[in-house]
Amino acid sequence: MNDLINEILKLKKEKNAVILAHNYQIDEIQDIADFVGDSLGLSQQAAKTDADLIVFCGVHFMAETASIISPDKKILIPDLEAGCSLASTINADQLREWKLENPDALVVSYVNTTAEVKAESDYCCTSSNAVKVVQAIPKERKILFLPDKFLGQYVIAMTGREMEIWNGACHVHEKIGDVNFDEAQARHPYAEFLIHPECGCSSACMLKSQIYFDCKNTHIFSTEGMIDYVKKSDADEFVVATEIGILHRLKKIKPDAAFYPLSEKSICEYMKMITVDKLYESLRDNKFEVKIPEEIARKASLPIQRMLEIV
Ligand code: 13P
Ligand code: SF4
């Protein structure tokens, strides 16, 4: 393994490449990466890097976003099959039809969407700035929010805005809603609960709470929001409701604290498709390049730019 890692580092230098990895990547990939973060952080890195080549260790829509932001750079993803169940819940034709039914509405698309869907959108957002993006839209404007229904409900709760929400969900996070939240709180009475807004349980938590989000010791965050919270927190026990890849980074930040996944089964098989072998082959053979047709990239870049401006 060490030889392979050395080869990766050598190739990276030769090709002036940067390796970006999402917080759900396997531990070894996180350790090799130049930057590990959430969707927003990775997009920001893609926008500002002076590398010639970006190897995106994440899922396809993330590499597409990097390609749109940095059209002059070569963007690689080590496995083209690394998709996203949530992004697959809506395509551009479905969005066009929804827009026809609501001609006066503005479209806010979560970054977990294809480039074609982004090209039909007015704003993009990530889980860390969805609330701010919606708040930036004039109150009188109708909003179509897609594709995640749980994130949409969270945004409604936090902004008080009426929005129409697409009925999409991520297969990993939706299932976390099946876990008995009260039982988990009874098992870990002193723990801080960190919940991703894509989770089914985020809605259960909102329902229980009178003043959204002080459902005792419970906080709703993007993956990077969880990292920031743990860095500042004095607590030494955390229950984490998201994909379990994030536990690696959390444990590195606070080695003496205890981290429990709310559900051990929260594994995104798409994120786990990226392996060290595939990363090596990707850098060695320049595969697989992610390139967006010019017209789609041009249209998609405006909502992405808005997403990067509202942080
Ligand atoms: P974050 O932007 O919070 O990392 O979320 C991305 C994602 O795909 C969640 O499933
Ligand atoms: Fe998509 Fe869900 Fe995987 Fe995130 S965890 S990349 S939303 S399938």
PDB file of C-alpha atoms in Angstrom, residues 36-278:
ATOM      1  CA  VAL A  36     -11.258  16.750   2.455  1.00  0.00           C
ATOM      2  CA  GLY A  37     -14.581  18.502   2.878  1.00  0.00           C
ATOM      3  CA  ASP A  38     -18.264  18.877   2.150  1.00  0.00           C
ATOM      4  CA  SER A  39     -19.839  19.726  -1.205  1.00  0.00           C
ATOM      5  CA  LEU A  40     -19.449  23.469  -0.693  1.00  0.00           C
ATOM      6  CA  GLY A  41     -15.845  23.269   0.505  1.00  0.00           C
ATOM      7  CA  LEU A  42     -14.892  21.009  -2.392  1.00  0.00           C
ATOM      8  CA  SER A  43     -16.505  23.374  -4.907  1.00  0.00           C
ATOM      9  CA  GLN A  44     -14.636  26.292  -3.347  1.00  0.00           C
ATOM     10  CA  GLN A  45     -11.366  24.377  -3.606  1.00  0.00           C
ATOM     11  CA  ALA A  46     -12.069  23.485  -7.244  1.00  0.00           C
ATOM     12  CA  ALA A  47     -12.676  27.182  -7.943  1.00  0.00           C
ATOM     13  CA  LYS A  48      -9.468  28.425  -6.377  1.00  0.00           C
ATOM     14  CA  THR A  49      -6.866  25.735  -7.078  1.00  0.00           C
ATOM     15  CA  ASP A  50      -4.014  26.519  -9.449  1.00  0.00           C
ATOM     16  CA  ALA A  51      -3.472  22.837 -10.222  1.00  0.00           C
ATOM     17  CA  ASP A  52      -3.854  21.714 -13.857  1.00  0.00           C
ATOM     18  CA  LEU A  53      -5.603  18.504 -12.925  1.00  0.00           C
ATOM     19  CA  ILE A  54      -8.247  17.812 -10.279  1.00  0.00           C
ATOM     20  CA  VAL A  55      -8.851  14.215  -9.249  1.00  0.00           C
ATOM     21  CA  PHE A  56     -12.240  14.208  -7.632  1.00  0.00           C
ATOM     22  CA  CYS A  57     -12.709  11.472  -5.054  1.00  0.00           C
ATOM     23  CA  GLY A  58     -16.424  11.780  -4.568  1.00  0.00           C
ATOM     24  CA  VAL A  59     -19.492  11.202  -6.715  1.00  0.00           C
ATOM     25  CA  HIS A  60     -20.198  12.209 -10.293  1.00  0.00           C
ATOM     26  CA  PHE A  61     -22.255  15.378  -9.693  1.00  0.00           C
ATOM     27  CA  MET A  62     -19.382  16.751  -7.584  1.00  0.00           C
ATOM     28  CA  ALA A  63     -16.886  16.206 -10.403  1.00  0.00           C
ATOM     29  CA  GLU A  64     -19.354  17.778 -12.850  1.00  0.00           C
ATOM     30  CA  THR A  65     -19.652  20.831 -10.618  1.00  0.00           C
ATOM     31  CA  ALA A  66     -15.849  21.131 -10.484  1.00  0.00           C
ATOM     32  CA  SER A  67     -15.715  20.889 -14.271  1.00  0.00           C
ATOM     33  CA  ILE A  68     -18.270  23.698 -14.640  1.00  0.00           C
ATOM     34  CA  ILE A  69     -16.467  25.911 -12.132  1.00  0.00           C
ATOM     35  CA  SER A  70     -13.029  25.246 -13.620  1.00  0.00           C
ATOM     36  CA  PRO A  71     -13.543  24.706 -17.358  1.00  0.00           C
ATOM     37  CA  ASP A  72      -9.822  25.140 -18.112  1.00  0.00           C
ATOM     38  CA  LYS A  73      -8.776  22.297 -15.856  1.00  0.00           C
ATOM     39  CA  LYS A  74      -8.913  18.575 -16.475  1.00  0.00           C
ATOM     40  CA  ILE A  75     -11.300  16.925 -14.004  1.00  0.00           C
ATOM     41  CA  LEU A  76     -10.994  13.201 -13.337  1.00  0.00           C
ATOM     42  CA  ILE A  77     -13.167  10.833 -11.344  1.00  0.00           C
ATOM     43  CA  PRO A  78     -11.582   7.451 -10.566  1.00  0.00           C
ATOM     44  CA  ASP A  79     -14.849   5.534 -11.144  1.00  0.00           C
ATOM     45  CA  LEU A  80     -17.551   6.765 -13.524  1.00  0.00           C
ATOM     46  CA  GLU A  81     -20.152   4.584 -11.819  1.00  0.00           C
ATOM     47  CA  ALA A  82     -19.934   6.651  -8.627  1.00  0.00           C
ATOM     48  CA  GLY A  83     -23.380   8.217  -8.927  1.00  0.00           C
ATOM     49  CA  CYS A  84     -25.920   9.508  -6.415  1.00  0.00           C
ATOM     50  CA  SER A  85     -29.397   8.093  -5.755  1.00  0.00           C
ATOM     51  CA  LEU A  86     -30.656  11.551  -4.792  1.00  0.00           C
ATOM     52  CA  ALA A  87     -29.393  13.217  -7.980  1.00  0.00           C
ATOM     53  CA  SER A  88     -31.153  10.456  -9.950  1.00  0.00           C
ATOM     54  CA  THR A  89     -34.580  11.384  -8.576  1.00  0.00           C
ATOM     55  CA  ILE A  90     -35.027  14.229 -11.083  1.00  0.00           C
ATOM     56  CA  ASN A  91     -33.900  14.767 -14.662  1.00  0.00           C
ATOM     57  CA  ALA A  92     -33.959  17.888 -16.834  1.00  0.00           C
ATOM     58  CA  ASP A  93     -37.217  16.895 -18.630  1.00  0.00           C
ATOM     59  CA  GLN A  94     -39.017  16.452 -15.322  1.00  0.00           C
ATOM     60  CA  LEU A  95     -37.742  19.813 -14.130  1.00  0.00           C
ATOM     61  CA  ARG A  96     -38.789  21.532 -17.371  1.00  0.00           C
ATOM     62  CA  GLU A  97     -42.297  20.111 -16.922  1.00  0.00           C
ATOM     63  CA  TRP A  98     -42.432  21.297 -13.285  1.00  0.00           C
ATOM     64  CA  LYS A  99     -41.315  24.764 -14.407  1.00  0.00           C
ATOM     65  CA  LEU A 100     -44.054  24.872 -17.068  1.00  0.00           C
ATOM     66  CA  GLU A 101     -46.635  24.190 -14.345  1.00  0.00           C
ATOM     67  CA  ASN A 102     -45.109  27.030 -12.260  1.00  0.00           C
ATOM     68  CA  PRO A 103     -43.974  29.665 -14.744  1.00  0.00           C
ATOM     69  CA  ASP A 104     -43.453  32.391 -12.111  1.00  0.00           C
ATOM     70  CA  ALA A 105     -41.343  30.323  -9.737  1.00  0.00           C
ATOM     71  CA  LEU A 106     -37.598  30.405  -9.144  1.00  0.00           C
ATOM     72  CA  VAL A 107     -35.818  27.054  -8.996  1.00  0.00           C
ATOM     73  CA  VAL A 108     -33.417  26.234  -6.163  1.00  0.00           C
ATOM     74  CA  SER A 109     -31.509  23.029  -6.823  1.00  0.00           C
ATOM     75  CA  TYR A 110     -29.471  21.188  -4.268  1.00  0.00           C
ATOM     76  CA  VAL A 111     -25.977  20.579  -5.589  1.00  0.00           C
ATOM     77  CA  ASN A 112     -26.796  16.840  -5.642  1.00  0.00           C
ATOM     78  CA  THR A 113     -28.214  17.137  -9.177  1.00  0.00           C
ATOM     79  CA  THR A 114     -26.913  16.546 -12.690  1.00  0.00           C
ATOM     80  CA  ALA A 115     -25.384  19.363 -14.732  1.00  0.00           C
ATOM     81  CA  GLU A 116     -28.499  19.294 -16.993  1.00  0.00           C
ATOM     82  CA  VAL A 117     -30.750  19.939 -13.994  1.00  0.00           C
ATOM     83  CA  LYS A 118     -28.467  22.728 -12.768  1.00  0.00           C
ATOM     84  CA  ALA A 119     -28.673  24.284 -16.237  1.00  0.00           C
ATOM     85  CA  GLU A 120     -32.451  24.579 -15.733  1.00  0.00           C
ATOM     86  CA  SER A 121     -32.079  26.136 -12.262  1.00  0.00           C
ATOM     87  CA  ASP A 122     -31.849  29.690 -10.947  1.00  0.00           C
ATOM     88  CA  TYR A 123     -29.858  28.919  -7.814  1.00  0.00           C
ATOM     89  CA  CYS A 124     -27.853  25.989  -6.526  1.00  0.00           C
ATOM     90  CA  CYS A 125     -27.252  25.363  -2.853  1.00  0.00           C
ATOM     91  CA  THR A 126     -25.523  22.830  -0.659  1.00  0.00           C
ATOM     92  CA  SER A 127     -26.625  21.568   2.736  1.00  0.00           C
ATOM     93  CA  SER A 128     -24.428  24.189   4.367  1.00  0.00           C
ATOM     94  CA  ASN A 129     -25.916  27.234   2.623  1.00  0.00           C
ATOM     95  CA  ALA A 130     -29.454  26.138   1.589  1.00  0.00           C
ATOM     96  CA  VAL A 131     -31.079  28.332   4.249  1.00  0.00           C
ATOM     97  CA  LYS A 132     -29.061  31.411   3.225  1.00  0.00           C
ATOM     98  CA  VAL A 133     -29.726  30.847  -0.471  1.00  0.00           C
ATOM     99  CA  VAL A 134     -33.494  30.715   0.112  1.00  0.00           C
ATOM    100  CA  GLN A 135     -33.314  33.761   2.397  1.00  0.00           C
ATOM    101  CA  ALA A 136     -31.582  35.675  -0.415  1.00  0.00           C
ATOM    102  CA  ILE A 137     -34.601  35.240  -2.694  1.00  0.00           C
ATOM    103  CA  PRO A 138     -37.222  38.031  -2.531  1.00  0.00           C
ATOM    104  CA  LYS A 139     -40.108  36.975  -0.264  1.00  0.00           C
ATOM    105  CA  GLU A 140     -42.769  37.435  -2.938  1.00  0.00           C
ATOM    106  CA  ARG A 141     -41.143  34.925  -5.309  1.00  0.00           C
ATOM    107  CA  LYS A 142     -42.478  31.392  -5.406  1.00  0.00           C
ATOM    108  CA  ILE A 143     -39.756  28.745  -5.003  1.00  0.00           C
ATOM    109  CA  LEU A 144     -39.456  25.245  -6.424  1.00  0.00           C
ATOM    110  CA  PHE A 145     -36.923  23.386  -4.272  1.00  0.00           C
ATOM    111  CA  LEU A 146     -35.363  20.122  -5.438  1.00  0.00           C
ATOM    112  CA  PRO A 147     -34.669  17.288  -5.158  1.00  0.00           C
ATOM    113  CA  ASP A 148     -34.379  16.491  -1.432  1.00  0.00           C
ATOM    114  CA  LYS A 149     -37.635  16.581   0.531  1.00  0.00           C
ATOM    115  CA  PHE A 150     -35.983  16.406   3.946  1.00  0.00           C
ATOM    116  CA  LEU A 151     -33.573  19.245   3.241  1.00  0.00           C
ATOM    117  CA  GLY A 152     -36.530  21.173   1.777  1.00  0.00           C
ATOM    118  CA  GLN A 153     -38.577  20.670   4.952  1.00  0.00           C
ATOM    119  CA  TYR A 154     -35.613  21.793   7.020  1.00  0.00           C
ATOM    120  CA  VAL A 155     -35.258  24.959   4.918  1.00  0.00           C
ATOM    121  CA  ILE A 156     -38.976  25.711   5.300  1.00  0.00           C
ATOM    122  CA  ALA A 157     -38.670  25.275   9.065  1.00  0.00           C
ATOM    123  CA  MET A 158     -35.670  27.580   9.269  1.00  0.00           C
ATOM    124  CA  THR A 159     -36.875  30.323   6.919  1.00  0.00           C
ATOM    125  CA  GLY A 160     -40.654  30.228   7.335  1.00  0.00           C
ATOM    126  CA  ARG A 161     -40.884  30.364   3.521  1.00  0.00           C
ATOM    127  CA  GLU A 162     -43.477  28.469   1.534  1.00  0.00           C
ATOM    128  CA  MET A 163     -41.844  26.325  -1.110  1.00  0.00           C
ATOM    129  CA  GLU A 164     -42.882  23.507  -3.373  1.00  0.00           C
ATOM    130  CA  ILE A 165     -40.575  20.567  -2.757  1.00  0.00           C
ATOM    131  CA  TRP A 166     -39.634  17.723  -5.094  1.00  0.00           C
ATOM    132  CA  ASN A 167     -40.306  14.295  -3.589  1.00  0.00           C
ATOM    133  CA  GLY A 168     -36.713  13.053  -3.701  1.00  0.00           C
ATOM    134  CA  ALA A 169     -34.508  11.502  -1.035  1.00  0.00           C
ATOM    135  CA  CYS A 170     -31.127   9.874  -0.643  1.00  0.00           C
ATOM    136  CA  HIS A 171     -31.451   6.132  -0.009  1.00  0.00           C
ATOM    137  CA  VAL A 172     -28.818   6.255   2.754  1.00  0.00           C
ATOM    138  CA  HIS A 173     -30.136   9.245   4.673  1.00  0.00           C
ATOM    139  CA  GLU A 174     -33.815   8.449   4.262  1.00  0.00           C
ATOM    140  CA  LYS A 175     -33.290   5.112   6.025  1.00  0.00           C
ATOM    141  CA  ILE A 176     -31.713   6.822   9.026  1.00  0.00           C
ATOM    142  CA  GLY A 177     -35.269   8.029   9.690  1.00  0.00           C
ATOM    143  CA  ASP A 178     -36.237   4.452  10.593  1.00  0.00           C
ATOM    144  CA  VAL A 179     -33.948   4.495  13.612  1.00  0.00           C
ATOM    145  CA  ASN A 180     -35.744   5.172  16.883  1.00  0.00           C
ATOM    146  CA  PHE A 181     -34.380   8.569  17.786  1.00  0.00           C
ATOM    147  CA  ASP A 182     -35.782   8.566  21.338  1.00  0.00           C
ATOM    148  CA  GLU A 183     -34.162   5.232  22.100  1.00  0.00           C
ATOM    149  CA  ALA A 184     -30.821   6.488  20.817  1.00  0.00           C
ATOM    150  CA  GLN A 185     -31.127   9.574  23.035  1.00  0.00           C
ATOM    151  CA  ALA A 186     -31.967   7.354  26.024  1.00  0.00           C
ATOM    152  CA  ARG A 187     -28.887   5.199  25.296  1.00  0.00           C
ATOM    153  CA  HIS A 188     -26.610   8.244  25.036  1.00  0.00           C
ATOM    154  CA  PRO A 189     -28.155  10.807  27.381  1.00  0.00           C
ATOM    155  CA  TYR A 190     -25.054  13.034  27.505  1.00  0.00           C
ATOM    156  CA  ALA A 191     -24.148  12.871  23.824  1.00  0.00           C
ATOM    157  CA  GLU A 192     -24.486  15.656  21.292  1.00  0.00           C
ATOM    158  CA  PHE A 193     -26.532  14.512  18.285  1.00  0.00           C
ATOM    159  CA  LEU A 194     -25.312  15.697  14.881  1.00  0.00           C
ATOM    160  CA  ILE A 195     -27.811  15.213  12.078  1.00  0.00           C
ATOM    161  CA  HIS A 196     -27.456  15.793   8.355  1.00  0.00           C
ATOM    162  CA  PRO A 197     -30.489  17.632   6.920  1.00  0.00           C
ATOM    163  CA  GLU A 198     -30.924  14.917   4.262  1.00  0.00           C
ATOM    164  CA  CYS A 199     -31.826  12.451   7.029  1.00  0.00           C
ATOM    165  CA  GLY A 200     -35.338  11.145   7.488  1.00  0.00           C
ATOM    166  CA  CYS A 201     -34.795  11.652  11.220  1.00  0.00           C
ATOM    167  CA  SER A 202     -34.187  15.388  10.747  1.00  0.00           C
ATOM    168  CA  SER A 203     -37.940  15.782  10.161  1.00  0.00           C
ATOM    169  CA  ALA A 204     -38.770  13.684  13.226  1.00  0.00           C
ATOM    170  CA  CYS A 205     -36.477  15.926  15.203  1.00  0.00           C
ATOM    171  CA  MET A 206     -38.134  19.072  13.842  1.00  0.00           C
ATOM    172  CA  LEU A 207     -41.569  17.715  14.713  1.00  0.00           C
ATOM    173  CA  LYS A 208     -40.511  17.045  18.290  1.00  0.00           C
ATOM    174  CA  SER A 209     -39.075  20.472  18.670  1.00  0.00           C
ATOM    175  CA  GLN A 210     -41.046  23.610  19.489  1.00  0.00           C
ATOM    176  CA  ILE A 211     -38.284  25.997  18.502  1.00  0.00           C
ATOM    177  CA  TYR A 212     -36.732  24.272  15.530  1.00  0.00           C
ATOM    178  CA  PHE A 213     -33.398  22.863  16.378  1.00  0.00           C
ATOM    179  CA  ASP A 214     -33.093  22.834  20.000  1.00  0.00           C
ATOM    180  CA  CYS A 215     -34.378  19.363  20.145  1.00  0.00           C
ATOM    181  CA  LYS A 216     -32.193  18.566  23.196  1.00  0.00           C
ATOM    182  CA  ASN A 217     -28.470  18.419  22.337  1.00  0.00           C
ATOM    183  CA  THR A 218     -29.369  17.972  18.690  1.00  0.00           C
ATOM    184  CA  HIS A 219     -27.948  19.964  15.825  1.00  0.00           C
ATOM    185  CA  ILE A 220     -28.560  19.847  12.109  1.00  0.00           C
ATOM    186  CA  PHE A 221     -25.450  20.353  10.014  1.00  0.00           C
ATOM    187  CA  SER A 222     -23.820  19.679   6.661  1.00  0.00           C
ATOM    188  CA  THR A 223     -20.910  17.270   6.980  1.00  0.00           C
ATOM    189  CA  GLU A 224     -18.418  20.141   7.333  1.00  0.00           C
ATOM    190  CA  GLY A 225     -20.752  21.818   9.827  1.00  0.00           C
ATOM    191  CA  MET A 226     -20.415  18.676  11.968  1.00  0.00           C
ATOM    192  CA  ILE A 227     -16.623  18.882  11.766  1.00  0.00           C
ATOM    193  CA  ASP A 228     -16.659  22.574  12.785  1.00  0.00           C
ATOM    194  CA  TYR A 229     -19.048  21.874  15.652  1.00  0.00           C
ATOM    195  CA  VAL A 230     -16.926  19.043  17.054  1.00  0.00           C
ATOM    196  CA  LYS A 231     -13.795  21.212  16.843  1.00  0.00           C
ATOM    197  CA  LYS A 232     -15.432  23.810  19.103  1.00  0.00           C
ATOM    198  CA  SER A 233     -17.452  21.538  21.392  1.00  0.00           C
ATOM    199  CA  ASP A 234     -16.447  20.551  24.914  1.00  0.00           C
ATOM    200  CA  ALA A 235     -18.552  17.376  24.729  1.00  0.00           C
ATOM    201  CA  ASP A 236     -16.828  14.007  24.641  1.00  0.00           C
ATOM    202  CA  GLU A 237     -19.643  11.911  23.213  1.00  0.00           C
ATOM    203  CA  PHE A 238     -21.356  12.382  19.846  1.00  0.00           C
ATOM    204  CA  VAL A 239     -23.999  10.475  17.914  1.00  0.00           C
ATOM    205  CA  VAL A 240     -23.668  11.086  14.204  1.00  0.00           C
ATOM    206  CA  ALA A 241     -26.543  10.734  11.740  1.00  0.00           C
ATOM    207  CA  THR A 242     -24.989  10.653   8.302  1.00  0.00           C
ATOM    208  CA  GLU A 243     -22.777   8.440   6.149  1.00  0.00           C
ATOM    209  CA  ILE A 244     -20.231   6.769   8.410  1.00  0.00           C
ATOM    210  CA  GLY A 245     -17.170   7.803   6.359  1.00  0.00           C
ATOM    211  CA  ILE A 246     -17.208  11.074   8.270  1.00  0.00           C
ATOM    212  CA  LEU A 247     -16.303   9.285  11.509  1.00  0.00           C
ATOM    213  CA  HIS A 248     -12.684   8.970  10.340  1.00  0.00           C
ATOM    214  CA  ARG A 249     -12.227  12.735  10.216  1.00  0.00           C
ATOM    215  CA  LEU A 250     -14.181  13.333  13.400  1.00  0.00           C
ATOM    216  CA  LYS A 251     -12.011  10.839  15.318  1.00  0.00           C
ATOM    217  CA  LYS A 252      -8.851  12.500  13.983  1.00  0.00           C
ATOM    218  CA  ILE A 253     -10.064  15.866  15.261  1.00  0.00           C
ATOM    219  CA  LYS A 254     -11.009  14.605  18.726  1.00  0.00           C
ATOM    220  CA  PRO A 255      -9.234  11.290  19.346  1.00  0.00           C
ATOM    221  CA  ASP A 256     -10.391  11.091  22.980  1.00  0.00           C
ATOM    222  CA  ALA A 257     -14.090  11.552  22.250  1.00  0.00           C
ATOM    223  CA  ALA A 258     -16.554   8.745  21.507  1.00  0.00           C
ATOM    224  CA  PHE A 259     -18.393   8.867  18.175  1.00  0.00           C
ATOM    225  CA  TYR A 260     -21.371   6.598  17.502  1.00  0.00           C
ATOM    226  CA  PRO A 261     -23.155   6.357  14.163  1.00  0.00           C
ATOM    227  CA  LEU A 262     -26.927   6.649  14.633  1.00  0.00           C
ATOM    228  CA  SER A 263     -27.083   3.768  12.170  1.00  0.00           C
ATOM    229  CA  GLU A 264     -24.094   1.533  11.375  1.00  0.00           C
ATOM    230  CA  LYS A 265     -25.766   0.779   8.055  1.00  0.00           C
ATOM    231  CA  SER A 266     -25.365   4.325   6.750  1.00  0.00           C
ATOM    232  CA  ILE A 267     -22.951   3.527   3.961  1.00  0.00           C
ATOM    233  CA  CYS A 268     -23.072   5.164   0.531  1.00  0.00           C
ATOM    234  CA  GLU A 269     -21.919   2.484  -1.891  1.00  0.00           C
ATOM    235  CA  TYR A 270     -21.278   5.144  -4.540  1.00  0.00           C
ATOM    236  CA  MET A 271     -18.817   7.031  -2.351  1.00  0.00           C
ATOM    237  CA  LYS A 272     -17.097   3.745  -1.491  1.00  0.00           C
ATOM    238  CA  MET A 273     -16.472   2.926  -5.178  1.00  0.00           C
ATOM    239  CA  ILE A 274     -13.377   5.125  -5.092  1.00  0.00           C
ATOM    240  CA  THR A 275     -10.411   3.027  -3.970  1.00  0.00           C
ATOM    241  CA  VAL A 276      -6.674   3.708  -3.741  1.00  0.00           C
ATOM    242  CA  ASP A 277      -6.062   1.426  -6.759  1.00  0.00           C
ATOM    243  CA  LYS A 278      -8.586   3.327  -8.843  1.00  0.00           C
TER     244      LYS A 278
END
